Amino acid sequence: MQNTNPALPSSVTVIGLGAMGATLARLLLKQGVAVTVWNRTAAKAEALVSEGATFTPEIVAAVTASPVIVICVHDYSATDKILGQPEAAEALRGRVIVQLTTGSPQESRAAEKWAQSLGARFLAGAIQAAPSQMGRDDTTLLLSGPQADFDQAAPVLRIFGRNLTYLGDDAGAAATMDLATLSYVYGTTLGFFQGALVIEKEGLSVDHYARIVAAVAPGFGEFLRHEGAVIHSGDFAITESPLSISVEATERIAQAARDAGIHTELPNLAAKLFRQAHEAGYSNEEAAALIKILRRG
Ligand code: FVH
């Protein structure tokens, strides 16, 4: 398919052909974008070449092939090993680097300064989806850096996912938001696995439990949006869920884990934090008041 969108660059280079990088290159190819790919292990480029990508083993050739360089590798250290070579760094001048590798806010800000010292532009990103979820209306990408660079890269980014969230000039903002969303993801993932223990112990179906969780997830998201608004406002008057309910619920879950002889660290931690909130006098406030305990560090 020929690229007919004038807003798209003449070509895009994708550096990194792991599970995510290969997906990004494939999405561009499907939109008719001319794609040059580079990967440390050349064999991973073979399938994409058969789908129309151009592969080069020379990183300088890969960088000079396109005005927009999308990089998606294991971490920023890998990025440095790839682009940090003097000849590669020199080739970046005048190009836009779209960094979709996971990193820390500090790494993103340092990378932006490095790119600017080379005369290149830098957009820091964080993908909030798995490879199989890319390219959809609800696929979320977080971006931060100069608005003009975001605007220029947006047509390419929209091919990766159409729920683009621009977080402003601070190059570290996307990584910060990524750390926060991953804190949520791993907290709920731990809770999900703890729930699977409960299900296994009682001989029920974990697959059925997982489908129930998937069905309640959207509503849970609405609840969290409300709790976030409560925290943002600073007004912890009860509006949805009194903290006292969570004090009793988490104690009940922890006691049930002890009675069942299953792993108790997570339930005990939850019960302990809500008990501390009760003892601090927050039981007659909204559940989100727990953050006042967490803020104590
Ligand atoms: N996969 C996912 O579900 C998540 C979704 C959210 C975003 N992440 C981040 O995306 C980055 C890449 O993740 P990935 O899943 O594509 O990772 P791998 O499949 O392990 O591929 C890693 C690529 O990185 C290359 N690489 C690693 N170390 C080096 C190095 N020292 N020098 C050059 N390249 C390196 C590796 O090359 P090779 O092993 O094929 O030669 C792959 O291309 C990541 O930040 C996720 O957090 C994915």
CSV table of C-alpha atoms and ligand atoms in Angstrom, one decimal:
chain,number,residue,atom,x,y,z
A,1,MET,CA,0.0,0.0,0.0
A,2,GLN,CA,1.4,3.4,-1.0
A,3,ASN,CA,1.6,6.1,1.7
A,4,THR,CA,-0.9,8.8,0.8
A,5,ASN,CA,-0.8,10.8,4.0
A,6,PRO,CA,1.3,14.0,3.2
A,7,ALA,CA,1.8,14.6,6.9
A,8,LEU,CA,3.9,11.5,7.1
A,9,PRO,CA,7.7,11.8,6.6
A,10,SER,CA,9.3,10.4,3.4
A,11,SER,CA,10.6,7.5,5.5
A,12,VAL,CA,11.0,6.3,9.1
A,13,THR,CA,13.9,4.4,10.6
A,14,VAL,CA,13.1,1.9,13.3
A,15,ILE,CA,16.0,0.9,15.5
A,16,GLY,CA,15.3,-2.2,17.6
A,17,LEU,CA,13.3,-5.2,16.3
A,18,GLY,CA,12.3,-6.9,19.5
A,19,ALA,CA,8.7,-7.8,20.2
A,20,MET,CA,7.7,-4.1,20.3
A,21,GLY,CA,10.1,-2.6,17.7
A,22,ALA,CA,9.2,-5.2,15.1
A,23,THR,CA,5.5,-4.4,15.7
A,24,LEU,CA,6.1,-0.7,15.2
A,25,ALA,CA,8.0,-1.3,11.9
A,26,ARG,CA,5.2,-3.6,10.7
A,27,LEU,CA,2.5,-1.0,11.5
A,28,LEU,CA,4.4,1.6,9.5
A,29,LEU,CA,4.8,-0.8,6.6
A,30,LYS,CA,1.0,-1.5,6.6
A,31,GLN,CA,0.4,2.2,6.2
A,32,GLY,CA,2.7,2.3,3.1
A,33,VAL,CA,5.5,4.2,5.0
A,34,ALA,CA,9.0,3.6,3.7
A,35,VAL,CA,10.8,1.9,6.6
A,36,THR,CA,14.4,1.3,7.2
A,37,VAL,CA,15.2,-1.1,10.1
A,38,TRP,CA,18.3,-1.8,12.1
A,39,ASN,CA,18.8,-4.4,14.9
A,40,ARG,CA,21.8,-5.7,16.7
A,41,THR,CA,20.9,-9.2,15.7
A,42,ALA,CA,20.4,-8.9,11.9
A,43,ALA,CA,18.3,-12.1,11.6
A,44,LYS,CA,15.4,-10.4,13.2
A,45,ALA,CA,15.1,-8.1,10.2
A,46,GLU,CA,14.5,-10.9,7.7
A,47,ALA,CA,10.7,-11.1,8.1
A,48,LEU,CA,10.3,-7.3,7.9
A,49,VAL,CA,12.5,-7.2,4.7
A,50,SER,CA,10.1,-9.7,3.2
A,51,GLU,CA,7.3,-7.3,4.1
A,52,GLY,CA,9.0,-4.4,2.3
A,53,ALA,CA,11.4,-2.9,4.9
A,54,THR,CA,14.9,-1.9,4.0
A,55,PHE,CA,17.5,-3.4,6.4
A,56,THR,CA,21.0,-2.1,6.8
A,57,PRO,CA,23.6,-3.5,9.2
A,58,GLU,CA,25.3,0.0,9.3
A,59,ILE,CA,23.8,2.2,12.0
A,60,VAL,CA,25.0,5.4,10.2
A,61,ALA,CA,23.1,4.3,7.0
A,62,ALA,CA,20.0,3.5,9.2
A,63,VAL,CA,20.1,6.9,10.8
A,64,THR,CA,20.7,8.9,7.6
A,65,ALA,CA,17.9,7.0,5.8
A,66,SER,CA,15.1,9.0,7.5
A,67,PRO,CA,14.2,12.3,9.1
A,68,VAL,CA,12.5,10.5,11.9
A,69,ILE,CA,14.3,7.9,14.0
A,70,VAL,CA,12.1,5.6,16.2
A,71,ILE,CA,14.1,3.7,18.7
A,72,CYS,CA,12.6,0.9,20.8
A,73,VAL,CA,15.2,-1.3,22.5
A,74,HIS,CA,15.7,-2.9,25.9
A,75,ASP,CA,16.8,0.2,27.8
A,76,TYR,CA,18.6,3.5,27.6
A,77,SER,CA,21.9,1.8,28.1
A,78,ALA,CA,21.3,-0.2,24.9
A,79,THR,CA,20.3,3.1,23.2
A,80,ASP,CA,23.6,4.6,24.2
A,81,LYS,CA,25.5,1.6,22.8
A,82,ILE,CA,23.7,2.0,19.5
A,83,LEU,CA,23.6,5.7,19.0
A,84,GLY,CA,26.5,6.7,21.2
A,85,GLN,CA,29.1,5.7,18.5
A,86,PRO,CA,30.7,9.0,17.2
A,87,GLU,CA,29.7,8.4,13.6
A,88,ALA,CA,26.1,7.5,14.5
A,89,ALA,CA,25.9,10.5,16.8
A,90,GLU,CA,27.1,12.9,14.0
A,91,ALA,CA,24.5,11.5,11.6
A,92,LEU,CA,21.6,12.4,14.0
A,93,ARG,CA,22.0,16.2,13.3
A,94,GLY,CA,18.7,17.7,12.2
A,95,ARG,CA,16.7,14.5,12.8
A,96,VAL,CA,13.9,13.8,15.3
A,97,ILE,CA,14.6,11.0,17.7
A,98,VAL,CA,11.4,9.4,19.0
A,99,GLN,CA,12.6,7.4,22.0
A,100,LEU,CA,10.0,4.7,22.9
A,101,THR,CA,12.3,2.7,25.1
A,102,THR,CA,11.4,2.5,28.7
A,103,GLY,CA,13.6,4.7,30.9
A,104,SER,CA,13.7,6.9,34.0
A,105,PRO,CA,12.8,10.6,34.0
A,106,GLN,CA,16.5,11.3,34.6
A,107,GLU,CA,17.6,9.2,31.6
A,108,SER,CA,15.1,11.0,29.4
A,109,ARG,CA,16.2,14.4,30.4
A,110,ALA,CA,19.9,13.5,30.0
A,111,ALA,CA,19.2,12.0,26.6
A,112,GLU,CA,17.4,15.1,25.5
A,113,LYS,CA,20.4,17.2,26.4
A,114,TRP,CA,22.7,14.8,24.6
A,115,ALA,CA,20.5,14.9,21.5
A,116,GLN,CA,20.3,18.7,21.5
A,117,SER,CA,24.2,18.9,21.9
A,118,LEU,CA,24.3,17.0,18.5
A,119,GLY,CA,21.8,19.3,16.9
A,120,ALA,CA,19.1,16.6,16.9
A,121,ARG,CA,15.6,16.8,18.4
A,122,PHE,CA,14.4,14.4,21.0
A,123,LEU,CA,10.9,13.3,21.9
A,124,ALA,CA,10.6,11.0,25.0
A,125,GLY,CA,7.8,8.4,24.9
A,126,ALA,CA,6.4,5.5,26.9
A,127,ILE,CA,4.1,2.9,25.3
A,128,GLN,CA,1.2,1.8,27.6
A,129,ALA,CA,0.3,-1.3,25.7
A,130,ALA,CA,1.6,-4.8,24.7
A,131,PRO,CA,2.7,-5.4,21.2
A,132,SER,CA,-0.5,-7.2,20.3
A,133,GLN,CA,-2.5,-4.1,21.5
A,134,MET,CA,-0.6,-1.6,19.2
A,135,GLY,CA,-2.2,0.3,16.4
A,136,ARG,CA,-5.7,0.7,17.9
A,137,ASP,CA,-7.8,3.7,18.8
A,138,ASP,CA,-7.4,2.9,22.5
A,139,THR,CA,-3.6,2.2,22.3
A,140,THR,CA,-2.0,4.8,24.6
A,141,LEU,CA,1.3,6.4,24.0
A,142,LEU,CA,2.7,9.0,26.5
A,143,LEU,CA,5.0,11.7,24.9
A,144,SER,CA,7.0,14.6,26.3
A,145,GLY,CA,9.3,17.1,24.8
A,146,PRO,CA,9.0,20.2,22.6
A,147,GLN,CA,5.5,20.7,21.3
A,148,ALA,CA,6.8,21.3,17.7
A,149,ASP,CA,8.6,18.0,17.7
A,150,PHE,CA,5.5,16.2,19.1
A,151,ASP,CA,3.4,17.8,16.3
A,152,GLN,CA,5.9,16.7,13.6
A,153,ALA,CA,6.0,13.2,14.9
A,154,ALA,CA,2.3,12.8,15.7
A,155,PRO,CA,1.3,11.4,12.3
A,156,VAL,CA,3.9,8.6,12.8
A,157,LEU,CA,2.9,8.1,16.4
A,158,ARG,CA,-0.8,7.8,15.5
A,159,ILE,CA,0.0,4.7,13.4
A,160,PHE,CA,1.4,3.1,16.6
A,161,GLY,CA,-1.7,4.1,18.6
A,162,ARG,CA,-4.3,6.8,18.4
A,163,ASN,CA,-4.7,7.6,22.1
A,164,LEU,CA,-1.6,10.0,22.1
A,165,THR,CA,-1.1,11.8,25.4
A,166,TYR,CA,1.2,14.8,25.2
A,167,LEU,CA,2.6,15.7,28.6
A,168,GLY,CA,4.4,18.9,27.9
A,169,ASP,CA,8.0,20.2,27.4
A,170,ASP,CA,9.7,18.3,30.3
A,171,ALA,CA,11.4,15.3,28.6
A,172,GLY,CA,11.1,13.4,31.9
A,173,ALA,CA,7.3,13.7,32.1
A,174,ALA,CA,6.5,10.6,29.9
A,175,ALA,CA,8.8,8.4,32.0
A,176,THR,CA,7.4,9.8,35.2
A,177,MET,CA,3.8,9.0,34.1
A,178,ASP,CA,5.1,5.6,32.9
A,179,LEU,CA,6.5,4.9,36.4
A,180,ALA,CA,3.1,5.9,37.9
A,181,THR,CA,1.0,3.8,35.5
A,182,LEU,CA,3.4,0.8,36.0
A,183,SER,CA,3.0,1.2,39.8
A,184,TYR,CA,-0.7,0.8,39.3
A,185,VAL,CA,-0.2,-2.1,36.9
A,186,TYR,CA,2.1,-4.0,39.1
A,187,GLY,CA,0.0,-3.3,42.2
A,188,THR,CA,-3.2,-4.6,40.6
A,189,THR,CA,-1.2,-7.5,39.0
A,190,LEU,CA,0.0,-8.6,42.4
A,191,GLY,CA,-3.5,-8.4,43.7
A,192,PHE,CA,-4.8,-10.4,40.7
A,193,PHE,CA,-2.2,-13.1,41.4
A,194,GLN,CA,-3.1,-13.1,45.1
A,195,GLY,CA,-6.7,-13.6,44.1
A,196,ALA,CA,-5.8,-16.5,41.9
A,197,LEU,CA,-4.2,-18.1,45.0
A,198,VAL,CA,-7.6,-17.8,46.8
A,199,ILE,CA,-9.4,-19.3,43.9
A,200,GLU,CA,-6.9,-22.2,43.5
A,201,LYS,CA,-7.2,-23.0,47.3
A,202,GLU,CA,-11.0,-23.3,47.0
A,203,GLY,CA,-10.8,-25.3,43.8
A,204,LEU,CA,-12.6,-22.8,41.6
A,205,SER,CA,-11.6,-21.8,38.0
A,206,VAL,CA,-8.8,-19.3,37.7
A,207,ASP,CA,-9.8,-18.7,34.1
A,208,HIS,CA,-13.4,-17.9,35.1
A,209,TYR,CA,-11.9,-15.5,37.8
A,210,ALA,CA,-9.8,-13.8,35.2
A,211,ARG,CA,-12.8,-13.3,32.9
A,212,ILE,CA,-14.7,-11.8,35.9
A,213,VAL,CA,-11.8,-9.4,36.6
A,214,ALA,CA,-11.8,-8.4,33.0
A,215,ALA,CA,-15.5,-7.6,33.1
A,216,VAL,CA,-15.2,-5.5,36.3
A,217,ALA,CA,-12.0,-3.7,35.1
A,218,PRO,CA,-13.7,-0.9,33.3
A,219,GLY,CA,-15.8,0.0,36.3
A,220,PHE,CA,-12.8,-0.3,38.5
A,221,GLY,CA,-11.1,2.3,36.2
A,222,GLU,CA,-14.0,4.7,36.8
A,223,PHE,CA,-13.7,4.2,40.5
A,224,LEU,CA,-9.9,5.0,40.3
A,225,ARG,CA,-10.6,8.1,38.2
A,226,HIS,CA,-12.9,9.3,41.0
A,227,GLU,CA,-10.3,8.5,43.7
A,228,GLY,CA,-7.7,10.4,41.6
A,229,ALA,CA,-9.9,13.4,41.4
A,230,VAL,CA,-10.4,13.3,45.2
A,231,ILE,CA,-6.6,13.2,45.7
A,232,HIS,CA,-6.1,16.0,43.2
A,233,SER,CA,-8.8,18.1,45.0
A,234,GLY,CA,-7.4,17.5,48.5
A,235,ASP,CA,-11.1,17.1,49.7
A,236,PHE,CA,-11.3,13.7,51.3
A,237,ALA,CA,-15.0,14.0,52.4
A,238,ILE,CA,-16.8,10.7,51.7
A,239,THR,CA,-18.2,10.6,48.2
A,240,GLU,CA,-17.9,7.0,46.9
A,241,SER,CA,-16.3,4.7,49.4
A,242,PRO,CA,-15.6,5.3,53.1
A,243,LEU,CA,-12.1,4.2,54.1
A,244,SER,CA,-13.6,2.3,57.0
A,245,ILE,CA,-15.0,-0.3,54.5
A,246,SER,CA,-11.5,-0.9,53.2
A,247,VAL,CA,-10.1,-1.3,56.7
A,248,GLU,CA,-12.6,-4.1,57.4
A,249,ALA,CA,-12.2,-5.7,53.9
A,250,THR,CA,-8.4,-5.8,53.9
A,251,GLU,CA,-8.4,-7.3,57.4
A,252,ARG,CA,-10.9,-9.9,56.3
A,253,ILE,CA,-8.7,-10.8,53.2
A,254,ALA,CA,-5.6,-11.1,55.4
A,255,GLN,CA,-7.3,-13.3,58.0
A,256,ALA,CA,-8.7,-15.5,55.2
A,257,ALA,CA,-5.2,-15.9,53.7
A,258,ARG,CA,-3.8,-16.9,57.1
A,259,ASP,CA,-6.7,-19.4,57.6
A,260,ALA,CA,-6.1,-20.8,54.2
A,261,GLY,CA,-2.4,-21.1,54.7
A,262,ILE,CA,-1.7,-19.1,51.5
A,263,HIS,CA,0.9,-16.3,50.9
A,264,THR,CA,0.0,-13.5,53.3
A,265,GLU,CA,2.6,-10.8,52.7
A,266,LEU,CA,0.4,-8.7,50.3
A,267,PRO,CA,-2.8,-9.0,52.3
A,268,ASN,CA,-1.0,-8.2,55.5
A,269,LEU,CA,0.6,-5.1,53.9
A,270,ALA,CA,-2.8,-3.9,52.7
A,271,ALA,CA,-4.4,-4.5,56.1
A,272,LYS,CA,-1.5,-2.8,57.9
A,273,LEU,CA,-1.7,0.4,55.7
A,274,PHE,CA,-5.5,0.7,56.1
A,275,ARG,CA,-5.2,0.0,59.8
A,276,GLN,CA,-2.7,2.9,60.0
A,277,ALA,CA,-5.2,5.1,58.2
A,278,HIS,CA,-7.9,4.1,60.7
A,279,GLU,CA,-5.6,4.9,63.6
A,280,ALA,CA,-4.8,8.2,62.0
A,281,GLY,CA,-8.5,9.1,62.1
A,282,TYR,CA,-9.2,8.7,58.4
A,283,SER,CA,-11.9,6.0,58.6
A,284,ASN,CA,-14.7,8.6,58.0
A,285,GLU,CA,-13.0,9.9,54.9
A,286,GLU,CA,-12.9,8.7,51.3
A,287,ALA,CA,-10.8,5.6,50.6
A,288,ALA,CA,-8.3,7.8,48.8
A,289,ALA,CA,-7.3,9.3,52.2
A,290,LEU,CA,-4.9,6.3,52.4
A,291,ILE,CA,-2.5,8.3,50.3
A,292,LYS,CA,-1.9,10.5,53.4
A,293,ILE,CA,-0.3,7.4,55.0
A,294,LEU,CA,1.7,6.6,51.9
A,295,ARG,CA,3.0,10.2,51.8
A,296,ARG,CA,4.6,9.7,55.2
A,297,GLY,CA,7.2,7.5,53.3
B,1,FVH,N1,6.9,-5.8,25.1
B,1,FVH,C1,6.0,-5.2,25.9
B,1,FVH,O1,4.9,-5.6,26.2
B,1,FVH,C2,6.4,-3.8,26.5
B,1,FVH,C3,5.2,-2.8,26.3
B,1,FVH,C4,5.5,-1.5,26.8
B,1,FVH,C5,6.8,-1.0,26.3
B,1,FVH,N2,7.9,-1.9,26.4
B,1,FVH,C6,9.2,-1.4,26.2
B,1,FVH,O2,9.6,-1.5,24.8
B,1,FVH,C7,11.1,-1.6,24.8
B,1,FVH,C8,11.4,-2.8,23.9
B,1,FVH,O3,10.7,-3.9,24.4
B,1,FVH,P1,10.6,-5.3,23.6
B,1,FVH,O4,9.5,-6.1,24.2
B,1,FVH,O5,10.7,-5.1,22.2
B,1,FVH,O6,12.0,-6.0,24.1
B,1,FVH,P2,12.8,-7.2,23.5
B,1,FVH,O7,11.8,-8.1,22.7
B,1,FVH,O8,13.5,-7.8,24.6
B,1,FVH,O9,13.8,-6.6,22.5
B,1,FVH,C9,14.9,-5.8,23.0
B,1,FVH,C10,15.5,-5.1,21.9
B,1,FVH,O10,16.6,-4.4,22.4
B,1,FVH,C11,17.8,-4.8,21.7
B,1,FVH,N3,18.9,-4.7,22.6
B,1,FVH,C12,19.0,-5.1,23.9
B,1,FVH,N4,20.2,-4.9,24.4
B,1,FVH,C13,20.9,-4.3,23.4
B,1,FVH,C14,22.3,-3.8,23.2
B,1,FVH,N5,23.1,-3.9,24.3
B,1,FVH,N6,22.7,-3.3,22.1
B,1,FVH,C15,21.8,-3.2,21.0
B,1,FVH,N7,20.5,-3.6,21.1
B,1,FVH,C16,20.1,-4.2,22.2
B,1,FVH,C17,17.5,-6.2,21.2
B,1,FVH,O11,18.4,-6.5,20.2
B,1,FVH,P3,18.7,-8.0,19.8
B,1,FVH,O12,18.8,-8.8,21.1
B,1,FVH,O13,17.6,-8.5,19.0
B,1,FVH,O14,20.0,-8.0,19.1
B,1,FVH,C18,16.1,-6.0,20.8
B,1,FVH,O15,16.0,-5.4,19.5
B,1,FVH,C19,11.5,-1.9,26.2
B,1,FVH,O16,12.1,-0.7,26.7
B,1,FVH,C20,10.3,-2.2,26.9
B,1,FVH,O17,10.3,-1.8,28.3
B,1,FVH,C21,7.6,-3.2,25.8
